[in-house]
């Protein structure tokens, strides 16, 4: 008898996406999509239909494809989906002209102006302040023997850091913390709370820009804050509108803090649930070896990163991704979390290996929209994890992992809370 071709493996049911169970562990569903429908049209909880791209090679190609626009004006959206593809309230608050919503040449112009704040030298200069903030936050709960590492640590650290970078006065930073807290609650806060917080932030930024413009020195000063630098550029021929300055400050705060909250929160959780890897890192830190910390943060970004789906893209013409034809006007979402667990790209992708070397993950994107604040986020992540594991060496989960809840929302992936216990410490910060 002639050999017959093997029958295709049964596909099984399509996994449910965007449920609470899915939020707790989306990776099995993403593995199914990568294998069976790597480019899948899906109705999102908002009612918008979008294409999900889940394989690494397709994801990397999509992130760099200039036929996919960031500008929501290219969305061929039905009436029921109007305004549901961005940050709630940004349209009404006239905060749309930021890096996540524009294409070249405007994107190139604005990114060039703001990138000066995130050069390796500027980030290195900011390192002592990040360490000071980190130690100060740990000081507040070190003697208690318990803490919620999201509320008490991972959340305030990047808020205060980005406020310092933007030039928000210290006395106003707790207001920013409150507004930012409402913005990341997603479904967990009062109805319309995100839009109200965006509106309050917009009003504050307008006032801050006015005050800084009035007090701006004639020439640049060393270490000038980012808002002052944007105002100076606007006043010296770069033609930033008032809305552009406010929108840039807004998106740097919004995108810059939540990704770092989740990097610290998800990263700490991964270490607490992988004791062998955590012990490996603590021993390296105790020996003064920081190489494993560097590769470890990259592995945490790959393994369970802070950004689950890249922000919205819209086809400006018919395009083909992974063999799938996508019509002009259709939204496309690259699933970074799925791409970074693709076995075609990463050996043993579901294994956490802090020493992984071949690790060109997509956790901060790819192409011209690669995360501008990635150097600062990495600094904050390294500082937070190293300081926490050094000062509270026996830190451990205070609940079972199944009791933890993940925040709702489409783009970001992060825990609502991370309760921990540890031996109370009355020691001050490390010298």
GROMACS .gro file of N, CA, C and O in nm, residues 64-181:
model
  472
   64UNK      N    1   0.787   4.704   1.183
   64UNK     CA    2   0.873   4.790   1.101
   64UNK      C    3   0.810   4.828   0.967
   64UNK      O    4   0.874   4.896   0.887
   65UNK      N    5   0.686   4.788   0.942
   65UNK     CA    6   0.621   4.809   0.812
   65UNK      C    7   0.559   4.948   0.806
   65UNK      O    8   0.465   4.978   0.879
   66UNK      N    9   0.612   5.034   0.716
   66UNK     CA   10   0.561   5.172   0.711
   66UNK      C   11   0.425   5.183   0.644
   66UNK      O   12   0.368   5.293   0.637
   67UNK      N   13   0.371   5.072   0.596
   67UNK     CA   14   0.234   5.074   0.544
   67UNK      C   15   0.131   5.064   0.657
   67UNK      O   16   0.012   5.079   0.634
   68UNK      N   17   0.180   5.039   0.776
   68UNK     CA   18   0.093   5.034   0.893
   68UNK      C   19   0.114   5.163   0.972
   68UNK      O   20   0.222   5.187   1.026
   69UNK      N   21   0.013   5.245   0.976
   69UNK     CA   22   0.021   5.378   1.035
   69UNK      C   23  -0.017   5.373   1.183
   69UNK      O   24  -0.098   5.291   1.225
   70UNK      N   25   0.040   5.466   1.260
   70UNK     CA   26  -0.001   5.483   1.399
   70UNK      C   27  -0.116   5.583   1.413
   70UNK      O   28  -0.174   5.595   1.521
   71UNK      N   29  -0.149   5.652   1.307
   71UNK     CA   30  -0.248   5.758   1.312
   71UNK      C   31  -0.389   5.699   1.306
   71UNK      O   32  -0.426   5.636   1.207
   72UNK      N   33  -0.472   5.717   1.410
   72UNK     CA   34  -0.607   5.660   1.410
   72UNK      C   35  -0.695   5.711   1.296
   72UNK      O   36  -0.799   5.651   1.268
   73UNK      N   37  -0.654   5.820   1.230
   73UNK     CA   38  -0.732   5.870   1.117
   73UNK      C   39  -0.740   5.767   1.004
   73UNK      O   40  -0.830   5.772   0.920
   74UNK      N   41  -0.647   5.672   1.002
   74UNK     CA   42  -0.646   5.569   0.897
   74UNK      C   43  -0.736   5.450   0.931
   74UNK      O   44  -0.746   5.357   0.852
   75UNK      N   45  -0.801   5.453   1.047
   75UNK     CA   46  -0.888   5.342   1.087
   75UNK      C   47  -1.021   5.354   1.015
   75UNK      O   48  -1.091   5.455   1.028
   76UNK      N   49  -1.057   5.252   0.941
   76UNK     CA   50  -1.187   5.246   0.876
   76UNK      C   51  -1.288   5.194   0.978
   76UNK      O   52  -1.337   5.081   0.970
   77UNK      N   53  -1.318   5.277   1.076
   77UNK     CA   54  -1.391   5.230   1.193
   77UNK      C   55  -1.542   5.242   1.176
   77UNK      O   56  -1.592   5.345   1.129
   78UNK      N   57  -1.615   5.140   1.215
   78UNK     CA   58  -1.761   5.152   1.217
   78UNK      C   59  -1.806   5.244   1.329
   78UNK      O   60  -1.729   5.273   1.421
   79UNK      N   61  -1.929   5.286   1.323
   79UNK     CA   62  -1.979   5.385   1.419
   79UNK      C   63  -1.965   5.336   1.563
   79UNK      O   64  -1.931   5.412   1.654
   80UNK      N   65  -1.990   5.206   1.587
   80UNK     CA   66  -1.988   5.155   1.725
   80UNK      C   67  -1.846   5.151   1.782
   80UNK      O   68  -1.829   5.134   1.903
   81UNK      N   69  -1.744   5.166   1.698
   81UNK     CA   70  -1.606   5.157   1.746
   81UNK      C   71  -1.538   5.294   1.755
   81UNK      O   72  -1.420   5.302   1.785
   82UNK      N   73  -1.611   5.400   1.732
   82UNK     CA   74  -1.552   5.533   1.730
   82UNK      C   75  -1.478   5.564   1.860
   82UNK      O   76  -1.533   5.551   1.970
   83UNK      N   77  -1.352   5.604   1.845
   83UNK     CA   78  -1.274   5.650   1.960
   83UNK      C   79  -1.233   5.542   2.057
   83UNK      O   80  -1.190   5.572   2.168
   84UNK      N   81  -1.243   5.413   2.019
   84UNK     CA   82  -1.214   5.306   2.113
   84UNK      C   83  -1.078   5.241   2.089
   84UNK      O   84  -1.053   5.130   2.135
   85UNK      N   85  -0.992   5.307   2.017
   85UNK     CA   86  -0.862   5.248   1.988
   85UNK      C   87  -0.746   5.321   2.054
   85UNK      O   88  -0.631   5.294   2.024
   86UNK      N   89  -0.773   5.414   2.143
   86UNK     CA   90  -0.664   5.486   2.207
   86UNK      C   91  -0.681   5.490   2.357
   86UNK      O   92  -0.752   5.409   2.417
   87UNK      N   93  -0.618   5.586   2.420
   87UNK     CA   94  -0.630   5.606   2.564
   87UNK      C   95  -0.761   5.679   2.591
   87UNK      O   96  -0.787   5.783   2.529
   88UNK      N   97  -0.845   5.630   2.680
   88UNK     CA   98  -0.973   5.697   2.707
   88UNK      C   99  -0.952   5.843   2.746
   88UNK      O  100  -0.870   5.875   2.832
   89UNK      N  101  -1.023   5.930   2.679
   89UNK     CA  102  -1.019   6.072   2.714
   89UNK      C  103  -0.915   6.154   2.642
   89UNK      O  104  -0.919   6.277   2.647
   90UNK      N  105  -0.820   6.091   2.572
   90UNK     CA  106  -0.713   6.170   2.510
   90UNK      C  107  -0.765   6.255   2.396
   90UNK      O  108  -0.717   6.366   2.371
   91UNK      N  109  -0.867   6.206   2.323
   91UNK     CA  110  -0.922   6.283   2.212
   91UNK      C  111  -0.991   6.409   2.262
   91UNK      O  112  -0.967   6.518   2.213
   92UNK      N  113  -1.076   6.391   2.364
   92UNK     CA  114  -1.149   6.506   2.419
   92UNK      C  115  -1.054   6.607   2.483
   92UNK      O  116  -1.081   6.727   2.484
   93UNK      N  117  -0.944   6.558   2.540
   93UNK     CA  118  -0.849   6.647   2.607
   93UNK      C  119  -0.747   6.707   2.511
   93UNK      O  120  -0.655   6.777   2.554
   94UNK      N  121  -0.763   6.681   2.381
   94UNK     CA  122  -0.671   6.733   2.278
   94UNK      C  123  -0.527   6.692   2.307
   94UNK      O  124  -0.435   6.774   2.304
   95UNK      N  125  -0.511   6.563   2.336
   95UNK     CA  126  -0.378   6.508   2.365
   95UNK      C  127  -0.340   6.400   2.265
   95UNK      O  128  -0.265   6.308   2.296
   96UNK      N  129  -0.391   6.411   2.142
   96UNK     CA  130  -0.370   6.306   2.043
   96UNK      C  131  -0.236   6.315   1.971
   96UNK      O  132  -0.187   6.216   1.916
   97UNK      N  133  -0.174   6.434   1.969
   97UNK     CA  134  -0.053   6.453   1.887
   97UNK      C  135   0.072   6.411   1.963
   97UNK      O  136   0.159   6.493   1.993
   98UNK      N  137   0.079   6.281   1.996
   98UNK     CA  138   0.197   6.230   2.064
   98UNK      C  139   0.257   6.115   1.983
   98UNK      O  140   0.201   6.072   1.881
   99UNK      N  141   0.368   6.061   2.030
   99UNK     CA  142   0.446   5.966   1.951
   99UNK      C  143   0.372   5.837   1.918
   99UNK      O  144   0.404   5.771   1.820
  100UNK      N  145   0.273   5.800   1.999
  100UNK     CA  146   0.200   5.676   1.973
  100UNK      C  147   0.090   5.692   1.870
  100UNK      O  148   0.028   5.594   1.829
  101UNK      N  149   0.066   5.816   1.825
  101UNK     CA  150  -0.045   5.840   1.732
  101UNK      C  151  -0.004   5.906   1.602
  101UNK      O  152  -0.091   5.947   1.525
  102UNK      N  153   0.125   5.923   1.577
  102UNK     CA  154   0.167   5.997   1.458
  102UNK      C  155   0.273   5.919   1.381
  102UNK      O  156   0.337   5.828   1.435
  103UNK      N  157   0.291   5.957   1.257
  103UNK     CA  158   0.386   5.895   1.165
  103UNK      C  159   0.491   5.998   1.124
  103UNK      O  160   0.474   6.118   1.149
  104UNK      N  161   0.599   5.955   1.058
  104UNK     CA  162   0.691   6.051   0.998
  104UNK      C  163   0.616   6.139   0.896
  104UNK      O  164   0.518   6.092   0.836
  105UNK      N  165   0.658   6.264   0.880
  105UNK     CA  166   0.777   6.329   0.939
  105UNK      C  167   0.754   6.387   1.078
  105UNK      O  168   0.849   6.420   1.146
  106UNK      N  169   0.626   6.403   1.120
  106UNK     CA  170   0.602   6.462   1.252
  106UNK      C  171   0.660   6.375   1.362
  106UNK      O  172   0.717   6.426   1.460
  107UNK      N  173   0.648   6.244   1.350
  107UNK     CA  174   0.704   6.153   1.449
  107UNK      C  175   0.855   6.172   1.460
  107UNK      O  176   0.911   6.178   1.570
  108UNK      N  177   0.921   6.182   1.346
  108UNK     CA  178   1.067   6.199   1.345
  108UNK      C  179   1.106   6.327   1.416
  108UNK      O  180   1.201   6.328   1.498
  109UNK      N  181   1.035   6.435   1.388
  109UNK     CA  182   1.065   6.566   1.448
  109UNK      C  183   1.046   6.562   1.600
  109UNK      O  184   1.135   6.605   1.676
  110UNK      N  185   0.933   6.511   1.646
  110UNK     CA  186   0.906   6.511   1.789
  110UNK      C  187   0.996   6.414   1.865
  110UNK      O  188   1.043   6.444   1.974
  111UNK      N  189   1.021   6.300   1.805
  111UNK     CA  190   1.107   6.201   1.873
  111UNK      C  191   1.249   6.256   1.888
  111UNK      O  192   1.314   6.236   1.991
  112UNK      N  193   1.298   6.326   1.785
  112UNK     CA  194   1.433   6.384   1.793
  112UNK      C  195   1.442   6.483   1.908
  112UNK      O  196   1.542   6.486   1.982
  113UNK      N  197   1.339   6.562   1.928
  113UNK     CA  198   1.342   6.663   2.035
  113UNK      C  199   1.344   6.599   2.173
  113UNK      O  200   1.414   6.643   2.263
  114UNK      N  201   1.265   6.494   2.189
  114UNK     CA  202   1.250   6.436   2.321
  114UNK      C  203   1.359   6.333   2.353
  114UNK      O  204   1.387   6.305   2.469
  115UNK      N  205   1.421   6.278   2.250
  115UNK     CA  206   1.520   6.171   2.271
  115UNK      C  207   1.643   6.220   2.348
  115UNK      O  208   1.715   6.140   2.408
  116UNK      N  209   1.665   6.352   2.350
  116UNK     CA  210   1.780   6.405   2.423
  116UNK      C  211   1.773   6.373   2.572
  116UNK      O  212   1.875   6.367   2.640
  117UNK      N  213   1.652   6.352   2.623
  117UNK     CA  214   1.636   6.323   2.765
  117UNK      C  215   1.666   6.177   2.798
  117UNK      O  216   1.676   6.142   2.915
  118UNK      N  217   1.681   6.092   2.696
  118UNK     CA  218   1.697   5.950   2.720
  118UNK      C  219   1.827   5.894   2.661
  118UNK      O  220   1.838   5.775   2.637
  119UNK      N  221   1.925   5.982   2.639
  119UNK     CA  222   2.055   5.934   2.594
  119UNK      C  223   2.120   5.854   2.707
  119UNK      O  224   2.088   5.872   2.825
  120UNK      N  225   2.213   5.763   2.674
  120UNK     CA  226   2.280   5.687   2.780
  120UNK      C  227   2.343   5.776   2.886
  120UNK      O  228   2.338   5.744   3.006
  121UNK      N  229   2.398   5.891   2.845
  121UNK     CA  230   2.461   5.979   2.943
  121UNK      C  231   2.359   6.039   3.038
  121UNK      O  232   2.380   6.042   3.160
  122UNK      N  233   2.245   6.087   2.983
  122UNK     CA  234   2.144   6.146   3.069
  122UNK      C  235   2.085   6.042   3.163
  122UNK      O  236   2.059   6.071   3.281
  123UNK      N  237   2.063   5.922   3.113
  123UNK     CA  238   2.007   5.816   3.200
  123UNK      C  239   2.107   5.781   3.309
  123UNK      O  240   2.070   5.764   3.426
  124UNK      N  241   2.236   5.773   3.275
  124UNK     CA  242   2.338   5.743   3.376
  124UNK      C  243   2.344   5.852   3.482
  124UNK      O  244   2.361   5.824   3.601
  125UNK      N  245   2.327   5.976   3.441
  125UNK     CA  246   2.326   6.087   3.536
  125UNK      C  247   2.207   6.079   3.631
  125UNK      O  248   2.212   6.128   3.745
  126UNK      N  249   2.101   6.015   3.587
  126UNK     CA  250   1.979   6.005   3.665
  126UNK      C  251   1.983   5.887   3.762
  126UNK      O  252   1.900   5.876   3.852
  127UNK      N  253   2.082   5.799   3.747
  127UNK     CA  254   2.089   5.676   3.827
  127UNK      C  255   2.090   5.703   3.978
  127UNK      O  256   2.020   5.633   4.053
  128UNK      N  257   2.168   5.800   4.030
  128UNK     CA  258   2.165   5.823   4.175
  128UNK      C  259   2.026   5.861   4.226
  128UNK      O  260   1.987   5.820   4.335
  129UNK      N  261   1.951   5.938   4.147
  129UNK     CA  262   1.816   5.975   4.190
  129UNK      C  263   1.724   5.852   4.193
  129UNK      O  264   1.644   5.836   4.286
  130UNK      N  265   1.738   5.764   4.095
  130UNK     CA  266   1.658   5.641   4.095
  130UNK      C  267   1.691   5.556   4.217
  130UNK      O  268   1.602   5.501   4.282
  131UNK      N  269   1.820   5.546   4.251
  131UNK     CA  270   1.859   5.470   4.370
  131UNK      C  271   1.803   5.536   4.496
  131UNK      O  272   1.755   5.466   4.588
  132UNK      N  273   1.808   5.669   4.502
  132UNK     CA  274   1.755   5.741   4.618
  132UNK      C  275   1.605   5.715   4.635
  132UNK      O  276   1.556   5.689   4.746
  133UNK      N  277   1.531   5.721   4.524
  133UNK     CA  278   1.387   5.694   4.529
  133UNK      C  279   1.360   5.550   4.572
  133UNK      O  280   1.271   5.524   4.654
  134UNK      N  281   1.437   5.458   4.518
  134UNK     CA  282   1.419   5.316   4.550
  134UNK      C  283   1.440   5.290   4.698
  134UNK      O  284   1.357   5.225   4.766
  135UNK      N  285   1.551   5.339   4.751
  135UNK     CA  286   1.579   5.319   4.893
  135UNK      C  287   1.475   5.388   4.981
  135UNK      O  288   1.432   5.333   5.084
  136UNK      N  289   1.432   5.507   4.941
  136UNK     CA  290   1.334   5.579   5.020
  136UNK      C  291   1.201   5.505   5.029
  136UNK      O  292   1.137   5.501   5.135
  137UNK      N  293   1.160   5.444   4.920
  137UNK     CA  294   1.035   5.368   4.922
  137UNK      C  295   1.048   5.243   5.008
  137UNK      O  296   0.957   5.211   5.086
  138UNK      N  297   1.159   5.171   4.997
  138UNK     CA  298   1.179   5.051   5.080
  138UNK      C  299   1.187   5.089   5.227
  138UNK      O  300   1.136   5.016   5.314
  139UNK      N  301   1.249   5.204   5.258
  139UNK     CA  302   1.258   5.251   5.397
  139UNK      C  303   1.119   5.260   5.462
  139UNK      O  304   1.104   5.238   5.582
  140UNK      N  305   1.018   5.293   5.381
  140UNK     CA  306   0.884   5.315   5.436
  140UNK      C  307   0.819   5.188   5.487
  140UNK      O  308   0.730   5.193   5.572
  141UNK      N  309   0.858   5.071   5.431
  141UNK     CA  310   0.791   4.948   5.474
  141UNK      C  311   0.887   4.840   5.523
  141UNK      O  312   0.842   4.734   5.567
  142UNK      N  313   1.016   4.864   5.522
  142UNK     CA  314   1.114   4.760   5.557
  142UNK      C  315   1.095   4.708   5.699
  142UNK      O  316   1.120   4.590   5.726
  143UNK      N  317   1.052   4.794   5.789
  143UNK     CA  318   1.036   4.753   5.929
  143UNK      C  319   0.902   4.685   5.956
  143UNK      O  320   0.880   4.633   6.066
  144UNK      N  321   0.813   4.683   5.858
  144UNK     CA  322   0.677   4.630   5.879
  144UNK      C  323   0.670   4.479   5.865
  144UNK      O  324   0.579   4.415   5.919
  145UNK      N  325   0.760   4.420   5.787
  145UNK     CA  326   0.753   4.277   5.765
  145UNK      C  327   0.658   4.235   5.655
  145UNK      O  328   0.647   4.116   5.625
  146UNK      N  329   0.587   4.330   5.596
  146UNK     CA  330   0.496   4.298   5.486
  146UNK      C  331   0.474   4.425   5.405
  146UNK      O  332   0.494   4.537   5.453
  147UNK      N  333   0.430   4.405   5.279
  147UNK     CA  334   0.403   4.519   5.191
  147UNK      C  335   0.325   4.469   5.070
  147UNK      O  336   0.322   4.349   5.041
  148UNK      N  337   0.261   4.561   5.002
  148UNK     CA  338   0.208   4.535   4.868
  148UNK      C  339   0.307   4.598   4.772
  148UNK      O  340   0.314   4.721   4.761
  149UNK      N  341   0.385   4.515   4.704
  149UNK     CA  342   0.494   4.568   4.624
  149UNK      C  343   0.447   4.643   4.499
  149UNK      O  344   0.528   4.712   4.437
  150UNK      N  345   0.320   4.633   4.463
  150UNK     CA  346   0.270   4.718   4.355
  150UNK      C  347   0.242   4.858   4.411
  150UNK      O  348   0.300   4.957   4.367
  151UNK      N  349   0.154   4.865   4.510
  151UNK     CA  350   0.113   4.995   4.565
  151UNK      C  351   0.228   5.068   4.633
  151UNK      O  352   0.242   5.191   4.619
  152UNK      N  353   0.309   4.996   4.709
  152UNK     CA  354   0.412   5.059   4.792
  152UNK      C  355   0.546   5.080   4.721
  152UNK      O  356   0.629   5.157   4.770
  153UNK      N  357   0.566   5.014   4.607
  153UNK     CA  358   0.700   5.015   4.549
  153UNK      C  359   0.700   5.029   4.397
  153UNK      O  360   0.746   5.131   4.343
  154UNK      N  361   0.646   4.931   4.326
  154UNK     CA  362   0.655   4.932   4.180
  154UNK      C  363   0.580   5.049   4.119
  154UNK      O  364   0.621   5.103   4.015
  155UNK      N  365   0.469   5.091   4.179
  155UNK     CA  366   0.390   5.201   4.124
  155UNK      C  367   0.452   5.338   4.152
  155UNK      O  368   0.473   5.417   4.059
  156UNK      N  369   0.484   5.372   4.277
  156UNK     CA  370   0.536   5.509   4.300
  156UNK      C  371   0.674   5.536   4.241
  156UNK      O  372   0.703   5.649   4.202
  157UNK      N  373   0.761   5.433   4.233
  157UNK     CA  374   0.897   5.458   4.185
  157UNK      C  375   0.900   5.523   4.047
  157UNK      O  376   0.960   5.630   4.030
  158UNK      N  377   0.841   5.465   3.944
  158UNK     CA  378   0.849   5.530   3.813
  158UNK      C  379   0.768   5.658   3.803
  158UNK      O  380   0.803   5.746   3.724
  159UNK      N  381   0.662   5.672   3.883
  159UNK     CA  382   0.586   5.797   3.882
  159UNK      C  383   0.675   5.912   3.926
  159UNK      O  384   0.685   6.016   3.861
  160UNK      N  385   0.741   5.895   4.042
  160UNK     CA  386   0.826   6.003   4.092
  160UNK      C  387   0.945   6.027   4.000
  160UNK      O  388   0.988   6.141   3.981
  161UNK      N  389   0.999   5.918   3.941
  161UNK     CA  390   1.114   5.934   3.852
  161UNK      C  391   1.076   6.014   3.727
  161UNK      O  392   1.147   6.108   3.688
  162UNK      N  393   0.965   5.980   3.663
  162UNK     CA  394   0.928   6.049   3.539
  162UNK      C  395   0.883   6.191   3.570
  162UNK      O  396   0.905   6.282   3.490
  163UNK      N  397   0.823   6.214   3.686
  163UNK     CA  398   0.787   6.351   3.725
  163UNK      C  399   0.913   6.437   3.740
  163UNK      O  400   0.916   6.553   3.697
  164UNK      N  401   1.017   6.381   3.803
  164UNK     CA  402   1.143   6.454   3.814
  164UNK      C  403   1.199   6.486   3.677
  164UNK      O  404   1.248   6.597   3.651
  165UNK      N  405   1.194   6.388   3.587
  165UNK     CA  406   1.249   6.408   3.454
  165UNK      C  407   1.172   6.515   3.377
  165UNK      O  408   1.231   6.598   3.307
  166UNK      N  409   1.040   6.515   3.390
  166UNK     CA  410   0.957   6.613   3.321
  166UNK      C  411   0.970   6.752   3.382
  166UNK      O  412   0.950   6.853   3.313
  167UNK      N  413   1.000   6.758   3.512
  167UNK     CA  414   1.008   6.887   3.579
  167UNK      C  415   0.883   6.921   3.658
  167UNK      O  416   0.855   7.038   3.683
  168UNK      N  417   0.806   6.820   3.698
  168UNK     CA  418   0.690   6.842   3.784
  168UNK      C  419   0.741   6.869   3.926
  168UNK      O  420   0.815   6.788   3.982
  169UNK      N  421   0.705   6.983   3.986
  169UNK     CA  422   0.754   7.014   4.121
  169UNK      C  423   0.718   6.904   4.221
  169UNK      O  424   0.613   6.841   4.210
  170UNK      N  425   0.805   6.883   4.320
  170UNK     CA  426   0.784   6.776   4.416
  170UNK      C  427   0.648   6.788   4.486
  170UNK      O  428   0.583   6.687   4.514
  171UNK      N  429   0.605   6.912   4.513
  171UNK     CA  430   0.480   6.929   4.587
  171UNK      C  431   0.357   6.890   4.505
  171UNK      O  432   0.248   6.873   4.559
  172UNK      N  433   0.374   6.875   4.373
  172UNK     CA  434   0.261   6.837   4.287
  172UNK      C  435   0.263   6.689   4.248
  172UNK      O  436   0.169   6.640   4.185
  173UNK      N  437   0.368   6.618   4.286
  173UNK     CA  438   0.384   6.482   4.233
  173UNK      C  439   0.284   6.383   4.289
  173UNK      O  440   0.248   6.286   4.222
  174UNK      N  441   0.233   6.407   4.411
  174UNK     CA  442   0.132   6.316   4.464
  174UNK      C  443   0.001   6.327   4.386
  174UNK      O  444  -0.074   6.230   4.375
  175UNK      N  445  -0.029   6.447   4.332
  175UNK     CA  446  -0.146   6.460   4.245
  175UNK      C  447  -0.129   6.372   4.122
  175UNK      O  448  -0.221   6.303   4.079
  176UNK      N  449  -0.011   6.377   4.064
  176UNK     CA  450   0.017   6.292   3.948
  176UNK      C  451   0.003   6.144   3.984
  176UNK      O  452  -0.048   6.065   3.906
  177UNK      N  453   0.047   6.109   4.103
  177UNK     CA  454   0.035   5.971   4.147
  177UNK      C  455  -0.112   5.930   4.153
  177UNK      O  456  -0.148   5.820   4.109
  178UNK      N  457  -0.199   6.017   4.204
  178UNK     CA  458  -0.342   5.985   4.211
  178UNK      C  459  -0.402   5.970   4.072
  178UNK      O  460  -0.478   5.876   4.046
  179UNK      N  461  -0.371   6.064   3.981
  179UNK     CA  462  -0.427   6.057   3.846
  179UNK      C  463  -0.377   5.932   3.774
  179UNK      O  464  -0.453   5.863   3.707
  180UNK      N  465  -0.249   5.904   3.790
  180UNK     CA  466  -0.191   5.788   3.724
  180UNK      C  467  -0.253   5.660   3.779
  180UNK      O  468  -0.278   5.564   3.703
  181UNK      N  469  -0.278   5.655   3.909
  181UNK     CA  470  -0.340   5.538   3.968
  181UNK      C  471  -0.477   5.510   3.908
  181UNK      O  472  -0.512   5.394   3.880
   0.00000   0.00000   0.00000
